[in-house]
Amino acid sequence: MQKMLVMKFGGTSVGTIDALKSVAEIIQDAKKDWSRIVIVTSAMSGVTNLLLDSAAAASQGKVDSLPAAESTLREKHFPAADALIKDETLREQTKAEIDTLILSLVDLCKAIAVLGEASPRAMDTVASLGERMSVRLLGAVVNDAGIKAQAIESTGFIVTNAHYQNAHPDFKVTTEKTRAELNPLMDQGIIPVTTGFIGATPEGAITTLGRGGSDYSAAIIGAVLPADEVWIWTDVDGVMTTDPRIVKEAKTLPEITYSEIAELAYYGAKVLHPKTIRPVVDAGIGLRICNTFNPANPGTRLIANAKVNGKVNGKVVKAVTAIRNQRLVTIEGRGMLGVPGVAARAFGAVASTKTSVPLITQASSEQSICFAVPTESAQPVIDALQSVFSREIEDQDIDRVWMTEDVSIITVVGVGMRHTPGVAGQVFSQLGNSKANVLAIAQGSSEVSISLVVDAADTETAVKALHELIVQ
Ligand code: ADP
Ligand code: ASP
Ligand code: MG
């Protein structure tokens, strides 16, 4: 029998009565092979968005949609509790606890409305309610299915800094606390069912790890215990050649290397949060992505190194991904050649707006710097650049700082690209034939990916065209 397994279930995996039933079966099944199991859960699908929308509306003074949010939350959780928790005491207690959390959403939103603003800290407290509700529901459902389990909030052991909405764990303290909280349960044969996405500062203020962060929670918990494997259960058969919502012929990849998934996740494949990979790689833990709605499928297994030059069926491109809602920002001027530290100052200005830059291209002439930023950050970035370079702009060393309309970053990934000449050529001729207009390019420093920027309107065309390099 193998030792320790961490399984994370995403929002859709705990989003309906049938899904929750499958989850209980999957856990029952895993018990045959694993002596110690930890479950990490997301909020039921749609809940985190609803919570954050309610808080955002409240910050504008709008509280009239709160009663509707309250009933939606009850409608999501209560029928599942009614259907899946036979034990009346357990069922009523679970529903009462969830109801208390729903009422605290109302209180929090009213307080936000009075203040007229929602601080990042307040947003995290609100966002945390989703996982704090689902963990109680799932814990009770699993117990009621005859599996000894205990719901436990990760705020008690995932200790983070106070960088609200994108908090970073303190691995040392988290290791001690996680072991101290979870091991005694597992020693008694109890499966801890814990919240993904959330942690707390040393002072106890609730934080979140960033949207989609439950995958990261599973990786953190797996790394610090340590577990032998982390399995991410979601609503598709694993990591696919591209987002099946864009190309329905997308295929599941039975294997993918850590460096490939890192690029894919970073460049927009929502199937795995990009921060998930590092803790498991560092701790040498196996990672697998599988489908709650098709558990018999083996899903995708992460591997350290690709076989045969990383080619799949002789193709070097393994997957294509897209990040939408970006703008390209360009700083240009012939006088830039002589100005020292332009790039450092430019990125310093960007950093001052707390924006991260997914892609940078530099023209070899040094007469321009061009990079992508998320659309919502583009104007603040332009303003910061104009202020940092006000002298150079006045002196006309810098001619202009400007941005495009919305663009998308399209990335092709495959470790075999490192050894295969001409992949870039194939990529560009394929795009040329599809008539998607390429605005900028960048090759990842890992040589495992090539990214290009296209107009927002060309996103699907570009993804479909590049996907043909895989399936043709
Ligand atoms: P969960 O709630 O389980 O965390 P997510 O919605 O965050 O699930 O991620 C799963 C979704 O990611 C899939 O339903 C799919 O639409 C999307 N996706 C995007 N790119 C890929 C890809 N390359 N492979 C698989 N799924 C992808
Ligand atoms: N519930 C959180 C979110 O929607 C975390 C997650 O699902 O991974 O972002
Ligand atoms: Mg996710």
Coordinates of C-alpha atoms and ligand atoms in Angstrom, one line a residue:
M1 CA 0.0 0.0 0.0
Q2 CA 1.3 3.5 -0.9
K3 CA 1.6 6.1 1.7
M4 CA 0.3 9.6 1.5
L5 CA -1.9 11.2 -1.2
V6 CA -3.3 14.7 -1.4
M7 CA -6.4 15.1 -3.7
K8 CA -7.7 18.5 -4.7
F9 CA -11.3 18.9 -6.0
G10 CA -12.1 22.0 -8.1
G11 CA -15.2 24.0 -8.2
T12 CA -17.2 22.0 -10.7
S13 CA -16.0 18.8 -8.9
V14 CA -17.9 19.9 -5.8
G15 CA -20.5 22.0 -7.7
T16 CA -23.5 19.6 -7.9
I17 CA -25.1 16.7 -6.1
D18 CA -23.8 14.3 -8.7
A19 CA -20.3 15.7 -8.6
L20 CA -20.2 15.5 -4.8
K21 CA -21.3 11.9 -5.0
S22 CA -18.5 11.1 -7.4
V23 CA -16.0 12.8 -5.1
A24 CA -17.1 10.5 -2.2
E25 CA -16.7 7.5 -4.5
I26 CA -13.3 8.6 -5.6
I27 CA -12.1 9.0 -2.0
Q28 CA -13.6 5.6 -1.1
D29 CA -11.6 4.1 -4.0
A30 CA -8.4 5.8 -3.1
K31 CA -8.6 4.4 0.4
K32 CA -7.9 1.0 -1.1
D33 CA -4.4 2.0 -2.2
W34 CA -3.4 4.8 0.1
S35 CA -3.1 4.7 3.9
R36 CA -3.1 8.4 4.4
I37 CA -5.2 10.8 2.4
V38 CA -5.8 14.6 2.6
I39 CA -8.6 16.3 0.7
V40 CA -8.4 19.9 -0.5
T41 CA -11.6 21.5 -1.8
S42 CA -12.4 24.6 -3.8
A43 CA -15.6 26.6 -3.3
M44 CA -18.6 25.2 -5.3
S45 CA -18.4 26.6 -8.8
G46 CA -19.6 30.1 -9.2
V47 CA -19.5 30.9 -5.5
T48 CA -16.2 32.8 -5.3
N49 CA -17.3 35.0 -8.2
L50 CA -20.6 35.7 -6.5
L51 CA -18.9 36.6 -3.3
L52 CA -16.5 39.0 -4.9
D53 CA -19.2 40.6 -7.0
S54 CA -21.3 41.1 -3.9
A55 CA -18.4 42.8 -2.2
A56 CA -17.5 44.9 -5.2
A57 CA -21.1 46.1 -5.5
A58 CA -21.2 46.9 -1.8
S59 CA -18.1 49.0 -2.2
Q60 CA -20.2 51.2 -4.5
G61 CA -22.8 51.4 -1.9
K62 CA -25.0 48.8 -3.6
V63 CA -26.5 46.2 -1.2
D64 CA -29.8 45.5 -3.0
S65 CA -28.5 42.3 -4.6
L66 CA -27.5 40.8 -1.2
P67 CA -30.8 39.0 -0.6
A68 CA -30.5 37.4 -4.0
A69 CA -26.9 36.4 -3.3
E70 CA -28.0 34.9 0.0
S71 CA -30.6 32.7 -1.6
T72 CA -28.3 31.6 -4.4
L73 CA -25.8 30.5 -1.8
R74 CA -28.4 28.6 0.1
E75 CA -29.7 27.0 -3.1
K76 CA -26.2 25.8 -4.0
H77 CA -25.4 24.3 -0.7
F78 CA -28.6 23.2 1.0
P79 CA -30.1 20.8 -1.6
A80 CA -26.7 19.0 -1.7
A81 CA -26.7 18.7 2.1
D82 CA -30.3 17.5 2.0
A83 CA -29.6 14.9 -0.7
L84 CA -26.2 13.6 0.5
I85 CA -26.2 13.8 4.3
K86 CA -28.6 11.2 5.7
D87 CA -27.8 11.8 9.3
E88 CA -30.2 14.4 10.5
T89 CA -28.0 15.9 13.2
L90 CA -25.0 16.1 11.0
R91 CA -27.1 17.6 8.2
E92 CA -28.7 20.3 10.3
Q93 CA -25.5 21.2 11.9
T94 CA -23.8 21.5 8.6
K95 CA -26.5 23.7 7.2
A96 CA -26.5 25.9 10.3
E97 CA -22.8 26.4 10.0
I98 CA -23.1 27.3 6.3
D99 CA -25.9 29.6 7.1
T100 CA -23.8 31.4 9.6
L101 CA -21.2 32.0 6.9
I102 CA -23.8 33.3 4.5
L103 CA -25.0 35.7 7.1
S104 CA -21.5 36.9 7.7
L105 CA -21.3 37.7 4.0
V106 CA -24.3 40.0 4.5
D107 CA -22.7 41.6 7.5
L108 CA -19.4 42.1 5.7
C109 CA -21.0 43.6 2.7
K110 CA -23.0 46.0 4.7
A111 CA -19.9 47.1 6.5
I112 CA -18.1 47.6 3.2
A113 CA -21.1 49.6 1.9
V114 CA -20.9 51.9 5.0
L115 CA -17.2 52.4 4.5
G116 CA -17.6 52.9 0.7
E117 CA -14.6 50.8 0.0
A118 CA -13.4 47.2 0.1
S119 CA -9.8 46.8 1.1
P120 CA -7.8 43.8 -0.3
R121 CA -8.0 42.4 3.2
A122 CA -11.8 42.7 3.3
M123 CA -12.0 41.1 -0.2
D124 CA -10.0 38.1 1.1
T125 CA -12.3 37.7 4.1
V126 CA -15.3 37.7 1.8
A127 CA -13.6 35.4 -0.8
S128 CA -12.7 32.9 1.9
L129 CA -16.4 32.2 2.7
G130 CA -16.8 30.0 -0.4
E131 CA -14.2 27.4 0.7
R132 CA -15.3 27.7 4.3
M133 CA -18.8 26.7 3.2
S134 CA -17.8 23.9 0.8
V135 CA -15.4 22.3 3.2
R136 CA -18.2 21.8 5.7
L137 CA -20.5 20.4 3.1
L138 CA -17.9 18.0 1.6
G139 CA -16.6 16.9 5.1
A140 CA -20.1 16.0 6.1
V141 CA -20.9 14.3 2.8
V142 CA -17.8 12.2 3.0
N143 CA -18.5 11.3 6.6
D144 CA -22.0 10.4 5.8
A145 CA -20.7 8.1 3.0
G146 CA -19.1 6.1 5.8
I147 CA -15.6 7.5 5.4
K148 CA -14.0 8.9 8.6
A149 CA -13.3 12.5 7.7
Q150 CA -13.0 15.9 9.4
A151 CA -13.5 19.3 7.9
I152 CA -10.7 21.7 8.9
E153 CA -9.9 25.2 7.7
S154 CA -6.5 25.7 6.3
T155 CA -6.4 29.2 7.9
G156 CA -5.1 27.3 11.0
F157 CA -1.9 26.0 9.2
I158 CA -1.2 27.7 5.9
V159 CA 0.6 30.8 7.3
T160 CA 1.2 33.5 4.7
N161 CA 2.5 37.1 4.5
A162 CA 0.0 39.9 4.4
H163 CA 0.0 40.3 0.6
Y164 CA -3.8 40.0 0.4
Q165 CA -5.3 38.5 -2.7
N166 CA -2.0 37.0 -3.7
A167 CA -0.4 35.9 -0.4
H168 CA 2.8 33.9 -0.2
P169 CA 3.2 31.1 2.3
D170 CA 5.9 31.0 4.9
F171 CA 7.0 27.4 4.2
K172 CA 8.8 26.9 7.5
V173 CA 5.9 27.8 9.8
T174 CA 3.4 26.2 7.4
T175 CA 5.4 22.9 7.5
E176 CA 5.3 22.8 11.3
K177 CA 1.6 23.8 11.6
T178 CA 0.4 21.6 8.8
R179 CA 2.1 18.5 10.2
A180 CA 0.9 19.3 13.7
E181 CA -2.8 19.8 12.5
L182 CA -3.1 17.0 10.0
N183 CA -0.9 14.2 11.1
P184 CA -2.8 13.5 14.4
L185 CA -6.0 13.1 12.4
M186 CA -4.4 10.8 9.9
D187 CA -2.8 8.8 12.7
Q188 CA -6.4 8.1 13.9
G189 CA -7.5 7.0 10.4
I190 CA -9.4 10.2 9.8
I191 CA -9.2 12.0 6.4
P192 CA -8.7 15.7 6.8
V193 CA -10.9 17.6 4.4
T194 CA -9.5 21.1 4.1
T195 CA -10.0 24.4 2.3
G196 CA -8.0 25.3 -0.8
F197 CA -7.3 28.9 -1.7
I198 CA -7.0 30.4 1.8
G199 CA -4.5 30.9 4.6
A200 CA -3.9 33.4 7.3
T201 CA -1.2 35.8 8.4
P202 CA 0.6 35.0 11.7
E203 CA -1.8 37.4 13.3
G204 CA -4.7 35.4 12.0
A205 CA -6.1 37.7 9.3
I206 CA -7.5 35.6 6.4
T207 CA -5.6 35.7 3.1
T208 CA -6.0 34.1 -0.3
L209 CA -3.4 32.7 -2.6
G210 CA -4.8 34.3 -5.8
R211 CA -7.7 33.2 -8.0
G212 CA -7.6 29.5 -8.9
G213 CA -5.2 29.1 -5.9
S214 CA -6.7 25.8 -4.6
D215 CA -4.3 23.9 -6.8
Y216 CA -1.5 25.7 -5.2
S217 CA -2.9 24.9 -1.7
A218 CA -2.8 21.2 -2.6
A219 CA 0.8 21.5 -3.8
I220 CA 1.8 23.4 -0.6
I221 CA 0.2 20.8 1.7
G222 CA 1.6 18.0 -0.4
A223 CA 5.1 19.5 -0.2
V224 CA 5.2 20.2 3.5
L225 CA 3.7 16.9 4.9
P226 CA 5.3 15.6 2.6
A227 CA 2.9 13.5 0.5
D228 CA 4.0 11.0 -2.2
E229 CA 1.5 12.3 -4.7
V230 CA -0.8 15.2 -5.4
W231 CA -3.8 14.6 -7.7
I232 CA -5.8 17.5 -9.1
W233 CA -9.3 16.5 -9.9
T234 CA -11.1 18.8 -12.3
D235 CA -13.7 18.7 -15.1
V236 CA -11.6 17.6 -18.1
D237 CA -9.6 14.5 -18.7
G238 CA -6.3 16.2 -17.8
V239 CA -4.0 18.6 -19.5
M240 CA -5.1 18.9 -23.1
T241 CA -3.5 20.0 -26.4
T242 CA -5.4 23.3 -26.0
D243 CA -8.5 24.6 -24.1
P244 CA -11.3 22.4 -25.2
R245 CA -13.6 25.4 -25.0
I246 CA -11.7 26.9 -28.0
V247 CA -11.0 23.7 -30.0
K248 CA -13.3 20.8 -29.4
E249 CA -10.9 18.4 -31.1
A250 CA -8.3 19.1 -28.3
K251 CA -6.8 15.8 -27.0
T252 CA -5.7 14.8 -23.5
L253 CA -1.9 14.5 -23.1
P254 CA -1.2 11.3 -21.1
E255 CA 2.2 12.8 -20.1
I256 CA 3.7 16.2 -19.9
T257 CA 6.9 17.4 -18.4
Y258 CA 7.1 19.8 -15.5
S259 CA 8.8 22.5 -17.7
E260 CA 6.0 22.2 -20.3
I261 CA 3.2 22.4 -17.8
A262 CA 4.9 25.4 -16.2
E263 CA 4.9 27.3 -19.5
L264 CA 1.3 26.2 -20.3
A265 CA 0.0 27.3 -16.9
Y266 CA 1.9 30.5 -16.9
Y267 CA 0.6 31.3 -20.4
G268 CA -3.0 30.8 -19.5
A269 CA -4.0 27.1 -19.4
K270 CA -6.4 27.4 -16.6
V271 CA -6.3 23.7 -15.8
L272 CA -3.5 24.2 -13.3
H273 CA -2.5 27.2 -11.3
P274 CA 1.0 28.2 -12.3
K275 CA 2.3 28.2 -8.7
T276 CA 1.3 24.6 -8.2
I277 CA 4.4 23.2 -10.0
R278 CA 7.3 24.4 -8.0
P279 CA 6.5 23.0 -4.6
V280 CA 5.9 19.6 -6.0
V281 CA 8.9 19.6 -8.2
D282 CA 11.1 20.8 -5.3
A283 CA 9.8 18.1 -3.0
G284 CA 10.0 15.4 -5.7
I285 CA 6.3 14.7 -5.5
G286 CA 4.3 13.0 -8.2
L287 CA 1.5 15.2 -9.8
R288 CA -1.5 13.9 -11.7
I289 CA -4.5 15.7 -13.2
C290 CA -7.7 13.8 -13.6
N291 CA -11.4 14.0 -14.3
T292 CA -14.0 13.8 -11.5
F293 CA -16.5 13.0 -14.1
N294 CA -14.5 10.3 -15.8
P295 CA -12.4 8.8 -13.0
A296 CA -11.5 5.7 -14.9
N297 CA -9.4 7.8 -17.3
P298 CA -5.8 7.9 -16.1
G299 CA -5.6 11.7 -16.9
T300 CA -2.3 13.4 -17.3
R301 CA 0.8 12.4 -15.4
L302 CA 3.6 14.9 -14.9
I303 CA 7.0 13.6 -15.7
A304 CA 10.5 14.9 -15.2
N305 CA 11.9 14.4 -18.7
A306 CA 10.4 13.7 -22.0
K307 CA 11.3 10.6 -24.0
V308 CA 12.6 10.8 -27.6
N309 CA 13.4 14.4 -27.8
G310 CA 10.0 15.3 -26.4
K311 CA 8.1 14.5 -29.6
V312 CA 4.6 13.2 -29.5
N313 CA 3.7 11.3 -32.8
G314 CA 6.7 13.0 -34.3
K315 CA 5.3 16.5 -33.5
V316 CA 7.3 18.9 -31.4
V317 CA 4.5 21.3 -30.6
K318 CA 2.5 19.6 -27.8
A319 CA 0.0 22.3 -26.7
V320 CA -1.2 25.7 -27.5
T321 CA -2.6 28.2 -25.0
A322 CA -3.9 31.8 -24.9
I323 CA -4.1 34.7 -22.4
R324 CA -6.7 37.2 -23.3
N325 CA -7.3 40.8 -22.2
Q326 CA -3.8 42.1 -22.6
R327 CA -2.4 45.3 -24.0
L328 CA 1.0 45.8 -25.6
V329 CA 2.8 48.9 -24.2
T330 CA 5.6 50.4 -26.2
I331 CA 8.2 53.0 -25.2
E332 CA 9.9 54.3 -28.3
G333 CA 12.4 57.0 -29.3
R334 CA 15.7 57.3 -31.0
G335 CA 17.2 59.1 -28.1
M336 CA 16.7 56.0 -25.9
L337 CA 20.0 54.6 -27.2
G338 CA 22.0 56.9 -25.1
V339 CA 19.8 57.0 -22.0
P340 CA 21.2 54.8 -19.3
G341 CA 19.0 52.3 -17.4
V342 CA 15.9 52.9 -19.5
A343 CA 14.7 49.3 -19.2
A344 CA 15.4 49.3 -15.4
R345 CA 13.5 52.5 -14.9
A346 CA 10.7 51.4 -17.2
F347 CA 10.1 48.1 -15.3
G348 CA 10.5 50.0 -12.0
A349 CA 7.7 52.2 -13.1
V350 CA 5.6 49.2 -14.0
A351 CA 6.4 47.5 -10.7
S352 CA 5.3 50.6 -8.8
T353 CA 1.8 49.9 -10.2
K354 CA 2.0 46.3 -8.9
T355 CA 1.5 45.0 -12.4
S356 CA 3.3 41.9 -13.5
V357 CA 4.5 41.6 -17.1
P358 CA 3.8 38.2 -18.8
L359 CA 5.9 39.0 -21.9
I360 CA 8.7 41.3 -23.0
T361 CA 10.1 41.9 -26.5
Q362 CA 12.9 44.3 -27.3
A363 CA 13.7 45.5 -30.7
S364 CA 17.4 44.9 -31.4
S365 CA 17.9 48.5 -32.2
E366 CA 17.3 49.5 -28.6
Q367 CA 15.0 52.1 -29.9
S368 CA 12.0 50.6 -28.3
I369 CA 10.9 48.5 -25.4
C370 CA 7.6 46.6 -25.8
F371 CA 5.8 44.4 -23.3
A372 CA 2.4 43.1 -22.4
V373 CA 0.3 43.9 -19.4
P374 CA -3.2 43.0 -18.4
T375 CA -5.8 45.4 -19.9
E376 CA -7.0 46.6 -16.5
S377 CA -3.5 47.7 -15.6
A378 CA -2.5 49.3 -18.9
Q379 CA -3.6 52.9 -18.2
P380 CA -1.9 53.0 -14.8
V381 CA 1.2 51.6 -16.4
I382 CA 1.2 54.3 -19.1
D383 CA 0.7 57.0 -16.5
A384 CA 3.6 55.7 -14.4
L385 CA 5.9 55.5 -17.5
Q386 CA 5.0 59.0 -18.6
S387 CA 5.8 60.3 -15.2
V388 CA 9.1 58.4 -14.8
F389 CA 10.2 59.5 -18.2
S390 CA 8.8 63.1 -18.2
R391 CA 12.2 64.6 -18.8
E392 CA 13.1 62.3 -21.6
I393 CA 9.7 62.9 -23.2
E394 CA 10.2 66.6 -22.9
D395 CA 13.7 66.4 -24.4
Q396 CA 12.3 64.1 -27.2
D397 CA 14.7 61.3 -26.3
I398 CA 11.6 59.3 -25.9
D399 CA 9.0 60.0 -28.7
R400 CA 6.1 58.3 -27.2
V401 CA 4.7 55.8 -24.8
W402 CA 1.6 54.1 -26.1
M403 CA -0.5 51.0 -26.0
T404 CA -2.4 48.8 -28.4
E405 CA -6.1 47.8 -28.2
D406 CA -6.8 44.5 -26.6
V407 CA -4.5 41.7 -27.7
S408 CA -3.9 38.0 -26.7
I409 CA -0.7 36.2 -26.0
I410 CA -0.7 32.8 -27.8
T411 CA 1.9 30.3 -26.7
V412 CA 3.0 27.0 -28.2
V413 CA 4.7 24.6 -25.9
G414 CA 6.9 21.5 -26.4
V415 CA 10.2 20.4 -24.9
G416 CA 11.2 19.0 -28.3
M417 CA 11.4 22.5 -29.7
R418 CA 14.8 22.9 -28.1
H419 CA 16.3 20.3 -30.4
T420 CA 14.3 20.9 -33.5
P421 CA 15.2 23.7 -35.9
G422 CA 12.5 25.4 -37.9
V423 CA 9.7 25.3 -35.4
A424 CA 9.4 29.0 -35.3
G425 CA 9.2 29.0 -39.1
Q426 CA 6.3 26.4 -39.0
V427 CA 4.5 28.5 -36.4
F428 CA 4.7 31.7 -38.4
S429 CA 3.8 30.2 -41.7
Q430 CA 0.8 28.5 -40.1
L431 CA -0.3 31.8 -38.6
G432 CA 0.4 33.5 -41.9
N433 CA -1.9 31.1 -43.7
S434 CA -4.6 31.7 -41.1
K435 CA -4.3 35.4 -41.7
A436 CA -3.8 36.1 -38.0
N437 CA -1.7 39.2 -37.7
V438 CA 1.3 38.8 -35.4
L439 CA 2.1 41.9 -33.5
A440 CA 5.1 40.7 -31.4
I441 CA 7.0 37.6 -30.5
A442 CA 9.0 36.2 -27.7
Q443 CA 10.8 32.9 -27.1
G444 CA 10.7 31.7 -23.5
S445 CA 14.1 31.6 -22.0
S446 CA 13.5 27.9 -21.2
E447 CA 13.3 27.2 -25.0
V448 CA 10.2 25.2 -24.3
S449 CA 7.8 27.7 -25.7
I450 CA 7.3 30.4 -28.2
S451 CA 4.8 33.2 -27.5
L452 CA 3.3 35.6 -29.9
V453 CA 0.9 38.4 -29.6
V454 CA -2.2 38.8 -31.9
D455 CA -5.2 41.1 -32.0
A456 CA -7.9 40.0 -29.6
A457 CA -10.2 39.3 -32.6
D458 CA -7.6 36.8 -34.0
T459 CA -7.3 34.8 -30.8
E460 CA -9.4 31.8 -31.8
T461 CA -8.1 31.8 -35.4
A462 CA -4.6 31.7 -34.1
V463 CA -5.2 29.0 -31.5
K464 CA -7.1 26.8 -34.0
A465 CA -4.4 27.3 -36.7
L466 CA -1.5 26.4 -34.3
H467 CA -3.4 23.5 -32.9
E468 CA -3.4 22.0 -36.4
L469 CA 0.4 21.6 -36.0
I470 CA -0.4 19.1 -33.3
V471 CA -3.3 17.2 -34.8
Q472 CA -2.6 17.2 -38.5
Ligands
ADP1 P1 -11.2 23.6 -11.4 O1 -12.4 24.4 -11.0 O2 -11.3 22.2 -11.3 O3 -10.0 24.2 -10.8 P2 -10.7 25.2 -13.8 O4 -11.9 25.7 -14.5 O5 -9.9 26.1 -13.0 O6 -11.1 23.9 -13.0 O7 -9.7 24.5 -14.9 C1 -10.2 23.5 -15.8 C2 -10.6 24.2 -17.1 O8 -9.4 24.6 -17.7 C3 -11.1 23.2 -18.2 O9 -12.5 23.1 -18.0 C4 -10.7 23.9 -19.5 O10 -11.8 24.6 -20.1 C5 -9.6 24.8 -19.1 N1 -8.4 24.7 -19.9 C6 -7.7 25.7 -20.5 N2 -6.6 25.2 -21.1 C7 -6.6 23.8 -20.9 C8 -5.7 22.8 -21.3 N3 -4.7 23.0 -22.0 N4 -6.0 21.5 -20.9 C9 -7.1 21.3 -20.2 N5 -8.0 22.2 -19.8 C10 -7.7 23.5 -20.1
ASP2 N1 -12.4 29.3 -5.3 C1 -11.2 30.0 -5.7 C2 -11.4 30.7 -7.0 O1 -12.5 30.6 -7.6 C3 -10.0 29.1 -5.8 C4 -10.1 27.9 -6.7 O2 -11.2 27.5 -7.2 O3 -9.0 27.4 -7.0 O4 -10.6 31.4 -7.5
MG3 MG -8.8 25.9 -11.2

